[in-house]
Coordinates of C-alpha atoms in Angstrom, one line a residue:
Chain A
M1 CA 96.4 115.3 92.4
A2 CA 94.3 116.0 95.6
L3 CA 93.4 113.2 97.8
R4 CA 89.9 111.9 97.8
K5 CA 88.3 112.2 101.2
P6 CA 85.9 109.5 102.6
P7 CA 82.4 111.1 103.5
L8 CA 83.0 110.3 107.2
Y9 CA 86.3 112.5 107.3
D10 CA 84.9 115.2 109.2
V11 CA 83.3 113.1 111.7
Y12 CA 86.4 111.5 113.1
A13 CA 89.2 113.9 111.6
A14 CA 90.1 115.0 115.2
D15 CA 90.5 111.6 116.6
A16 CA 92.6 109.9 113.9
S17 CA 95.9 110.2 112.2
F18 CA 95.7 109.9 108.4
T19 CA 97.6 108.2 105.6
D20 CA 97.3 108.1 101.5
F21 CA 95.9 105.0 100.7
G22 CA 95.0 104.4 97.0
G23 CA 94.6 108.0 96.5
W24 CA 92.3 108.4 99.5
E25 CA 93.2 110.2 102.7
M26 CA 92.0 107.3 105.2
P27 CA 92.4 107.2 109.0
V28 CA 95.3 104.8 109.8
E29 CA 95.2 104.9 113.7
F30 CA 92.7 106.2 116.2
D31 CA 94.1 105.4 119.6
S32 CA 96.5 102.6 119.1
I33 CA 96.8 99.9 116.4
R34 CA 97.5 97.3 119.0
A35 CA 94.3 98.2 120.9
E36 CA 92.2 98.5 117.8
H37 CA 93.5 95.1 116.8
A38 CA 92.6 93.5 120.2
A39 CA 89.1 95.1 120.0
V40 CA 88.5 93.2 116.8
R41 CA 89.8 89.9 118.0
E42 CA 88.1 90.2 121.4
S43 CA 85.0 92.3 121.0
V44 CA 84.0 94.7 118.0
G45 CA 85.5 97.3 116.2
I46 CA 84.3 99.5 113.3
F47 CA 86.2 100.6 110.2
D48 CA 85.5 103.2 107.7
V49 CA 86.3 101.5 104.4
S50 CA 84.6 104.0 102.0
H51 CA 87.8 104.0 99.9
M52 CA 86.7 100.7 98.5
G53 CA 85.2 100.9 95.1
E54 CA 81.5 100.2 94.3
I55 CA 80.5 99.3 90.7
V56 CA 77.0 98.2 89.9
V57 CA 76.1 96.1 86.9
R58 CA 72.4 95.8 85.8
G59 CA 70.5 94.4 82.8
S60 CA 69.8 91.5 80.9
D61 CA 73.5 90.6 79.9
G62 CA 74.8 91.6 83.4
T63 CA 75.6 88.1 84.2
A64 CA 77.2 87.4 81.0
L65 CA 79.6 90.4 81.4
M66 CA 80.5 89.6 85.1
Q67 CA 81.1 86.0 84.0
R68 CA 83.6 87.2 81.3
L69 CA 85.4 89.5 83.3
T70 CA 85.9 87.7 86.7
S71 CA 87.6 84.3 87.4
N72 CA 85.0 82.8 89.6
D73 CA 81.6 81.4 88.6
V74 CA 79.0 84.2 89.2
T75 CA 76.1 81.8 88.0
R76 CA 76.6 79.8 91.3
L77 CA 75.5 83.1 93.1
S78 CA 71.7 83.3 94.1
P79 CA 70.2 86.7 94.8
G80 CA 71.6 87.7 98.3
E81 CA 74.9 86.0 97.9
S82 CA 78.6 87.0 97.3
Q83 CA 81.6 85.5 96.2
Y84 CA 85.5 86.3 96.4
S85 CA 86.8 86.6 92.9
T86 CA 89.8 88.0 90.8
I87 CA 89.9 90.2 87.7
T88 CA 92.7 88.9 85.5
D89 CA 94.2 90.1 82.1
E90 CA 94.7 87.8 79.1
S91 CA 97.9 86.3 80.5
G92 CA 96.2 85.5 83.8
I93 CA 97.8 88.2 85.8
I94 CA 95.5 89.6 88.7
I95 CA 94.6 93.2 88.0
D96 CA 92.5 93.3 91.3
D97 CA 90.7 91.0 93.7
T98 CA 87.0 91.8 94.5
I99 CA 83.9 90.8 96.4
V100 CA 81.2 90.2 93.9
Y101 CA 77.7 90.7 95.5
R102 CA 74.4 89.4 93.7
L103 CA 72.1 91.9 95.1
P104 CA 68.7 90.7 96.7
G105 CA 65.7 90.8 94.4
E106 CA 64.0 89.2 91.6
G107 CA 64.2 89.8 87.7
D108 CA 67.5 90.2 86.0
A109 CA 70.6 89.7 88.1
E110 CA 72.0 92.9 89.5
Y111 CA 75.5 92.9 90.8
L112 CA 77.5 95.2 93.1
F113 CA 81.2 94.5 93.2
V114 CA 83.8 96.2 95.3
P115 CA 87.4 96.9 93.7
N116 CA 90.0 98.1 95.8
A117 CA 90.9 101.7 96.4
G118 CA 92.1 103.6 93.4
H119 CA 91.0 101.0 91.0
D120 CA 87.3 102.0 90.5
E121 CA 88.1 104.1 87.4
E122 CA 90.3 101.7 85.6
I123 CA 87.9 98.7 86.4
H124 CA 84.9 100.7 85.4
R125 CA 86.4 101.6 82.2
R126 CA 87.5 97.9 81.6
W127 CA 83.8 96.9 82.1
V128 CA 82.3 99.5 79.8
D129 CA 84.9 99.0 77.1
H130 CA 84.4 95.0 77.1
R131 CA 80.7 95.5 77.3
D132 CA 80.8 97.7 74.1
E133 CA 83.2 95.3 72.4
W134 CA 81.0 92.4 73.1
G135 CA 77.7 94.2 72.3
L136 CA 76.3 93.1 75.7
D137 CA 73.2 94.8 77.1
A138 CA 74.2 96.0 80.6
D139 CA 74.5 99.1 82.5
V140 CA 77.7 99.7 84.3
D141 CA 77.9 102.4 86.8
N142 CA 80.7 103.5 89.0
E143 CA 79.0 104.4 92.2
T144 CA 82.1 104.7 94.3
E145 CA 81.3 108.3 95.3
A146 CA 77.8 107.6 96.2
W147 CA 78.4 104.9 98.6
A148 CA 79.9 104.9 102.0
M149 CA 80.9 101.6 103.6
V150 CA 81.7 100.6 107.2
A151 CA 83.0 97.3 108.4
V152 CA 81.7 96.2 111.9
Q153 CA 83.9 93.2 112.9
G154 CA 84.6 91.1 115.8
P155 CA 83.1 88.3 118.0
D156 CA 80.3 90.8 119.2
A157 CA 79.6 92.1 115.8
E158 CA 76.3 90.3 115.4
S159 CA 74.7 91.6 118.6
T160 CA 76.0 95.0 117.9
V161 CA 74.6 95.3 114.3
A162 CA 71.4 93.6 115.6
K163 CA 70.8 96.6 117.7
T164 CA 70.7 98.9 114.9
T165 CA 68.1 97.2 112.6
E166 CA 64.8 95.3 112.6
T167 CA 66.3 92.9 110.0
D168 CA 67.3 89.6 111.2
V169 CA 71.0 89.9 110.5
A170 CA 71.8 86.8 113.0
S171 CA 70.5 84.4 110.5
L172 CA 72.8 85.6 107.5
S173 CA 75.3 83.1 106.4
K174 CA 78.9 83.9 105.7
G175 CA 78.8 86.1 102.5
D176 CA 75.1 86.8 102.5
V177 CA 73.9 90.3 101.7
V178 CA 70.3 91.7 102.4
D179 CA 68.5 95.0 102.2
A180 CA 68.3 96.5 105.6
D181 CA 67.2 99.7 107.3
V182 CA 70.2 100.7 109.6
A183 CA 69.9 103.4 112.0
G184 CA 67.3 105.0 109.6
A185 CA 69.5 104.4 106.6
D186 CA 68.6 102.4 103.5
S187 CA 71.7 100.1 103.5
L188 CA 73.0 96.8 102.2
V189 CA 74.3 94.6 105.0
A190 CA 76.6 91.7 104.1
R191 CA 78.2 89.3 106.4
T192 CA 81.7 89.8 104.9
G193 CA 84.9 91.2 106.0
Y194 CA 88.7 91.2 106.0
T195 CA 89.7 90.6 109.4
G196 CA 89.3 86.8 110.1
E197 CA 86.6 87.5 112.6
D198 CA 82.9 87.3 112.3
G199 CA 81.4 90.6 111.0
F200 CA 79.4 92.6 108.6
E201 CA 80.0 95.3 106.0
I202 CA 77.5 97.9 105.8
L203 CA 76.8 100.0 102.5
C204 CA 74.8 102.9 102.6
S205 CA 74.5 106.5 100.8
T206 CA 77.2 109.1 101.6
E207 CA 74.5 111.1 103.0
D208 CA 73.5 108.5 105.7
A209 CA 77.1 107.7 106.5
E210 CA 77.3 109.7 109.7
A211 CA 74.0 108.4 111.0
V212 CA 75.4 104.8 110.6
W213 CA 78.7 105.4 111.9
T214 CA 77.4 107.3 115.0
A215 CA 74.9 104.3 115.7
F216 CA 77.9 102.2 116.4
A217 CA 80.0 104.7 118.1
D218 CA 79.0 103.7 121.7
D219 CA 79.6 99.9 121.1
C220 CA 82.7 99.7 118.7
T221 CA 86.1 100.7 119.0
P222 CA 86.9 103.0 115.9
C223 CA 89.7 101.2 114.0
G224 CA 92.0 102.6 111.1
L225 CA 93.8 101.0 108.3
G226 CA 96.8 100.1 110.4
S227 CA 94.9 97.5 112.5
R228 CA 93.0 96.3 109.3
D229 CA 96.5 95.6 107.8
T230 CA 97.8 93.7 111.0
L231 CA 94.3 91.7 111.2
R232 CA 94.4 90.7 107.5
T233 CA 98.1 89.9 107.8
E234 CA 97.5 87.4 110.6
M235 CA 95.0 85.6 108.3
G236 CA 97.4 85.7 105.2
Y237 CA 94.9 87.5 103.2
L238 CA 96.2 89.4 100.1
L239 CA 96.5 93.1 99.9
S240 CA 95.9 94.4 96.3
G241 CA 98.8 96.7 95.1
Q242 CA 101.1 95.1 97.6
D243 CA 100.8 91.2 97.6
F244 CA 99.9 91.4 94.0
D245 CA 100.0 94.3 91.6
S246 CA 99.7 94.2 87.8
E247 CA 102.9 96.3 87.4
D248 CA 105.1 95.8 90.6
E249 CA 104.2 92.4 91.6
P250 CA 102.5 90.6 88.5
R251 CA 101.1 87.4 89.9
T252 CA 98.3 84.8 88.9
P253 CA 95.6 83.5 91.3
Y254 CA 97.5 80.3 91.4
E255 CA 100.8 81.8 92.6
A256 CA 98.9 83.9 95.0
G257 CA 97.3 81.0 96.5
I258 CA 93.7 81.6 95.4
G259 CA 93.4 79.4 92.7
W260 CA 89.9 78.3 94.2
T261 CA 88.6 81.6 92.8
V262 CA 89.5 80.4 89.2
A263 CA 86.5 78.6 87.6
L264 CA 88.2 77.1 84.7
D265 CA 85.0 75.8 83.4
T266 CA 83.7 79.3 82.7
E267 CA 84.9 81.7 79.7
F268 CA 86.7 84.7 81.1
V269 CA 89.5 87.2 80.1
G270 CA 92.8 85.1 81.2
R271 CA 91.0 81.7 81.4
D272 CA 93.1 80.1 78.6
A273 CA 96.3 81.3 80.2
L274 CA 95.3 80.1 83.4
A275 CA 94.3 76.6 82.3
E276 CA 97.9 76.2 81.1
I277 CA 99.4 77.5 84.3
E278 CA 97.1 75.2 86.3
A279 CA 98.3 72.1 84.3
E280 CA 102.1 73.0 84.5
G281 CA 102.1 74.2 88.1
V282 CA 103.6 77.3 89.4
A283 CA 107.4 78.2 89.8
E284 CA 106.8 80.4 92.7
T285 CA 104.1 80.3 95.6
F286 CA 102.7 82.7 98.2
V287 CA 103.8 81.6 101.7
G288 CA 103.5 82.7 105.3
L289 CA 106.8 83.0 107.4
V290 CA 107.5 83.6 111.0
L291 CA 111.0 85.0 112.0
R292 CA 112.8 83.1 114.5
E293 CA 115.2 85.9 115.3
R294 CA 114.6 89.4 116.6
G295 CA 113.5 91.7 113.9
I296 CA 110.6 92.5 111.5
A297 CA 110.2 91.6 107.9
R298 CA 109.0 94.3 105.7
H299 CA 107.6 94.7 102.2
G300 CA 110.5 94.4 99.7
Y301 CA 112.9 92.5 101.9
D302 CA 114.7 89.6 100.3
I303 CA 114.1 86.0 101.2
V304 CA 117.4 84.1 101.2
A305 CA 118.1 80.3 101.2
D306 CA 121.9 79.0 101.3
G307 CA 123.1 82.5 100.6
E308 CA 121.1 83.1 97.5
V309 CA 118.1 85.4 97.1
V310 CA 115.0 83.1 96.3
G311 CA 112.2 85.5 97.0
H312 CA 110.9 88.5 98.7
V313 CA 108.6 89.5 101.5
T314 CA 105.3 91.3 100.3
S315 CA 103.7 92.1 103.6
G316 CA 105.2 92.0 107.1
T317 CA 104.5 93.0 110.5
M318 CA 104.7 92.3 114.2
S319 CA 101.7 90.1 114.9
P320 CA 99.9 91.9 117.9
T321 CA 98.1 88.5 118.5
L322 CA 101.1 86.3 118.5
G323 CA 103.7 88.8 119.5
E324 CA 105.9 87.3 116.8
A325 CA 107.2 88.9 113.4
I326 CA 105.2 87.4 110.7
A327 CA 105.5 88.0 107.0
L328 CA 103.9 87.0 103.5
G329 CA 105.8 86.8 100.3
Y330 CA 106.8 84.7 97.5
V331 CA 109.3 81.7 97.4
P332 CA 110.0 79.0 94.8
T333 CA 107.4 76.2 95.2
S334 CA 110.1 73.7 96.1
L335 CA 110.7 75.9 99.1
S336 CA 107.3 76.5 100.2
E337 CA 106.5 73.5 102.6
P338 CA 105.7 74.5 106.1
G339 CA 108.7 73.8 108.3
T340 CA 111.1 75.0 105.6
E341 CA 113.9 77.1 107.0
L342 CA 114.9 80.3 105.2
S343 CA 116.1 83.7 106.1
V344 CA 114.9 87.3 105.6
V345 CA 117.4 90.1 105.0
V346 CA 116.7 92.7 107.5
R347 CA 119.0 95.7 106.9
D348 CA 121.7 93.6 105.5
R349 CA 121.5 91.0 108.2
E350 CA 120.1 87.5 107.5
K351 CA 117.3 86.6 110.2
R352 CA 116.4 83.0 110.3
A353 CA 112.8 82.5 109.4
E354 CA 110.5 79.5 108.8
I355 CA 107.6 78.7 106.3
V356 CA 104.3 78.2 108.3
S357 CA 100.7 77.6 107.0
T358 CA 98.4 80.3 107.1
P359 CA 96.3 81.8 109.0
F360 CA 99.0 82.4 111.4
I361 CA 96.6 82.4 114.4
E362 CA 94.7 79.5 115.5
D363 CA 91.0 78.8 115.3
H364 CA 90.3 81.0 112.3
Chain B
M1 CA 100.6 118.8 124.7
F2 CA 103.8 116.5 124.7
E3 CA 106.1 116.4 127.7
V4 CA 109.4 118.1 127.1
P5 CA 111.6 117.7 130.1
E6 CA 113.8 120.7 131.0
D7 CA 116.8 118.5 132.2
R8 CA 117.9 117.4 128.7
K9 CA 118.5 118.7 125.3
Y10 CA 117.0 117.6 121.8
L11 CA 117.8 116.8 118.3
E12 CA 115.4 118.0 115.5
S13 CA 115.0 114.3 114.7
H14 CA 113.3 113.8 118.3
E15 CA 116.1 112.1 120.3
Y16 CA 117.1 113.5 123.7
A17 CA 120.3 113.3 125.8
T18 CA 120.4 114.1 129.5
T19 CA 123.0 116.7 130.4
D20 CA 123.6 116.2 134.0
G21 CA 127.2 114.8 133.9
E22 CA 129.8 112.8 132.1
T23 CA 127.4 110.3 131.0
A24 CA 124.3 110.8 129.1
T25 CA 121.1 108.8 128.6
I26 CA 119.7 109.0 125.2
G27 CA 116.1 108.1 124.2
I28 CA 113.4 109.5 121.8
T29 CA 111.0 112.0 123.0
D30 CA 107.2 111.8 124.0
F31 CA 106.4 113.4 120.6
A32 CA 108.4 110.9 118.6
Q33 CA 106.7 107.8 120.4
D34 CA 103.3 109.3 119.9
E35 CA 104.1 109.8 116.1
L36 CA 105.4 106.4 115.7
G37 CA 102.5 104.6 117.5
D38 CA 103.0 101.2 119.1
V39 CA 106.7 100.5 119.2
V40 CA 107.4 96.7 118.6
F41 CA 111.2 96.5 118.0
V42 CA 114.3 98.4 118.8
E43 CA 117.9 97.7 117.2
L44 CA 120.7 99.2 119.2
P45 CA 124.3 99.3 119.5
E46 CA 126.3 97.2 122.0
V47 CA 128.2 98.3 125.0
G48 CA 131.6 99.5 124.0
D49 CA 130.4 100.7 120.6
E50 CA 131.1 104.3 119.6
I51 CA 128.3 106.5 118.4
T52 CA 128.8 109.9 116.5
Q53 CA 126.7 112.9 116.9
H54 CA 124.1 113.4 114.0
E55 CA 124.8 109.8 112.7
E56 CA 122.6 106.7 112.9
F57 CA 123.1 104.4 115.8
G58 CA 120.1 102.2 115.6
V59 CA 116.5 101.8 114.5
V60 CA 113.0 101.9 116.2
E61 CA 110.2 100.1 114.6
S62 CA 106.3 100.7 115.3
I63 CA 103.7 98.6 113.7
K64 CA 103.4 101.1 110.9
A65 CA 107.0 102.7 110.5
V66 CA 110.5 102.0 110.6
S67 CA 112.5 105.0 112.0
D68 CA 116.5 105.6 112.1
L69 CA 117.8 106.6 115.4
Y70 CA 120.3 109.6 115.4
A71 CA 122.8 110.2 117.9
P72 CA 122.3 113.6 119.9
I73 CA 125.8 113.3 121.4
S74 CA 129.1 111.3 120.6
G75 CA 130.3 108.8 122.8
T76 CA 131.0 105.3 124.0
V77 CA 128.0 103.1 125.0
T78 CA 128.1 102.1 128.6
A79 CA 124.7 100.6 128.9
V80 CA 121.9 99.3 126.7
N81 CA 118.3 99.1 127.9
E82 CA 117.9 95.5 127.4
A83 CA 114.5 95.6 128.9
L84 CA 113.3 96.9 125.7
F85 CA 114.1 93.8 123.8
D86 CA 111.1 92.0 125.5
Q87 CA 109.1 95.1 126.2
P88 CA 109.7 97.6 123.5
E89 CA 106.3 99.1 124.5
L90 CA 108.2 100.8 127.3
V91 CA 109.3 103.4 124.7
N92 CA 105.6 104.5 124.4
E93 CA 104.7 104.1 128.2
D94 CA 107.7 106.0 129.5
P95 CA 110.0 107.3 126.9
Y96 CA 112.0 109.7 129.4
G97 CA 112.4 107.0 132.1
E98 CA 112.0 103.0 131.7
G99 CA 111.8 103.4 128.0
W100 CA 115.5 105.0 127.6
L101 CA 117.7 103.4 124.9
L102 CA 121.4 104.0 125.6
E103 CA 123.7 105.3 128.1
V104 CA 127.0 106.8 126.9
E105 CA 130.4 108.2 128.2
V106 CA 130.4 111.7 126.6
A107 CA 133.1 112.2 124.3
D108 CA 132.9 116.0 124.0
A109 CA 130.5 118.0 126.3
S110 CA 130.8 121.0 123.9
E111 CA 128.4 119.0 121.5
F112 CA 125.7 119.8 123.8
D113 CA 125.9 123.3 122.5
D114 CA 124.7 122.1 119.1
L115 CA 121.4 120.8 120.5
L116 CA 118.0 122.3 121.0
G117 CA 116.9 123.4 124.4
P118 CA 113.6 122.3 125.8
E119 CA 112.0 125.5 124.7
E120 CA 113.3 125.5 121.2
Y121 CA 112.2 121.7 120.7
R122 CA 108.8 122.5 122.3
E123 CA 108.4 125.0 119.7
Q124 CA 109.4 122.6 117.0
T125 CA 106.7 120.1 117.9
E126 CA 103.7 122.6 118.1

């Protein structure tokens, strides 16, 4: 199957190296992951995240459909607000995580939500099938191919975005979304991101993507998925398909440490199973680890306690901020307290590691 | 264009060995460090260990990748670049100089005949 290319591909193709991510050919690195990471922590960087899906739900039963297919409570959203949520199956296993935006405007609530790369078709089908089964009045459109999305992230993001639009972006609270003209393009500007820094995600039509990207070219360091991964790992944020995956790493929101996205007082697919799990407690828990010996823990490496394999690493890297090897993974809940000493097996050798609380970096 | 010094020979897997005497300095090429990106960790044998041509002798890790290292030449390790344990980025900054990996006492100088010359290696990376 041919890889999908983001609309900005030709704009930066000569400046980046690429990787297949979720079926998309995406820039993994422009100059250096370390330099891109530092730009986002210290000033501002821009990412093309057009591989993320966009599904739009409109109509009189739009809220009911969203409420029954996502774990969080969408009725808490006013127009122009967003929430982090999960999409679970009947047994409470996470199919995907997502940001649900309730779009600005009066009348019937309209939602745009963002499934992860490569999940858009599956999730769209899920929404359409359930709508039909439940006889709800809602339009569900997979608009992934129509939208481009860039993320402007870092402590200087606010002043940088403010230069490109008349709209008052400074007054947006975290999670807010507004309609705005950005560099001449009709856009949605949301104060969201995946880096742990202040920042904005800007959605515009694919035709306008180059104008928007170019408007930030002078002020922002272009960043690829490599630094996006190190930034989110330092925050302990989950990566869909890696830290949870309905087939390879089936996990509930409670195991994955995001039980706060589960509104048990709402009715949604997976709710009853999750209510039981919440009452019983989970056997395994998502934790952060720091290696205390030289080495790097990577996805799939075993976690060992007293010579027994007790868990595994789902994400791991060298933290550019800390200069330490950090990892995320699942361990028995009884071994999940910060300070617990374990080992990670790196190429057949046990390396001492310690459970730490996340985020790994301070002041975030 | 990547730098390919004339005073050494190369493996297809992007390691080099210097050729000016009974000892050889081993490292990875400019092309290799660029492909890997920011190097954050190296795992190397110890002084006194034997390495064998075409066989793995260590690992170099960048933020995005883990790569096995293959020996361009057989020999006994006489020195390890311990500076890399604290400053693995030297591999990126100066792969043919301060970013060297090992020094070995060459076991069989005829093995150099199996390696690529600078011109052949350069063609491979273009």
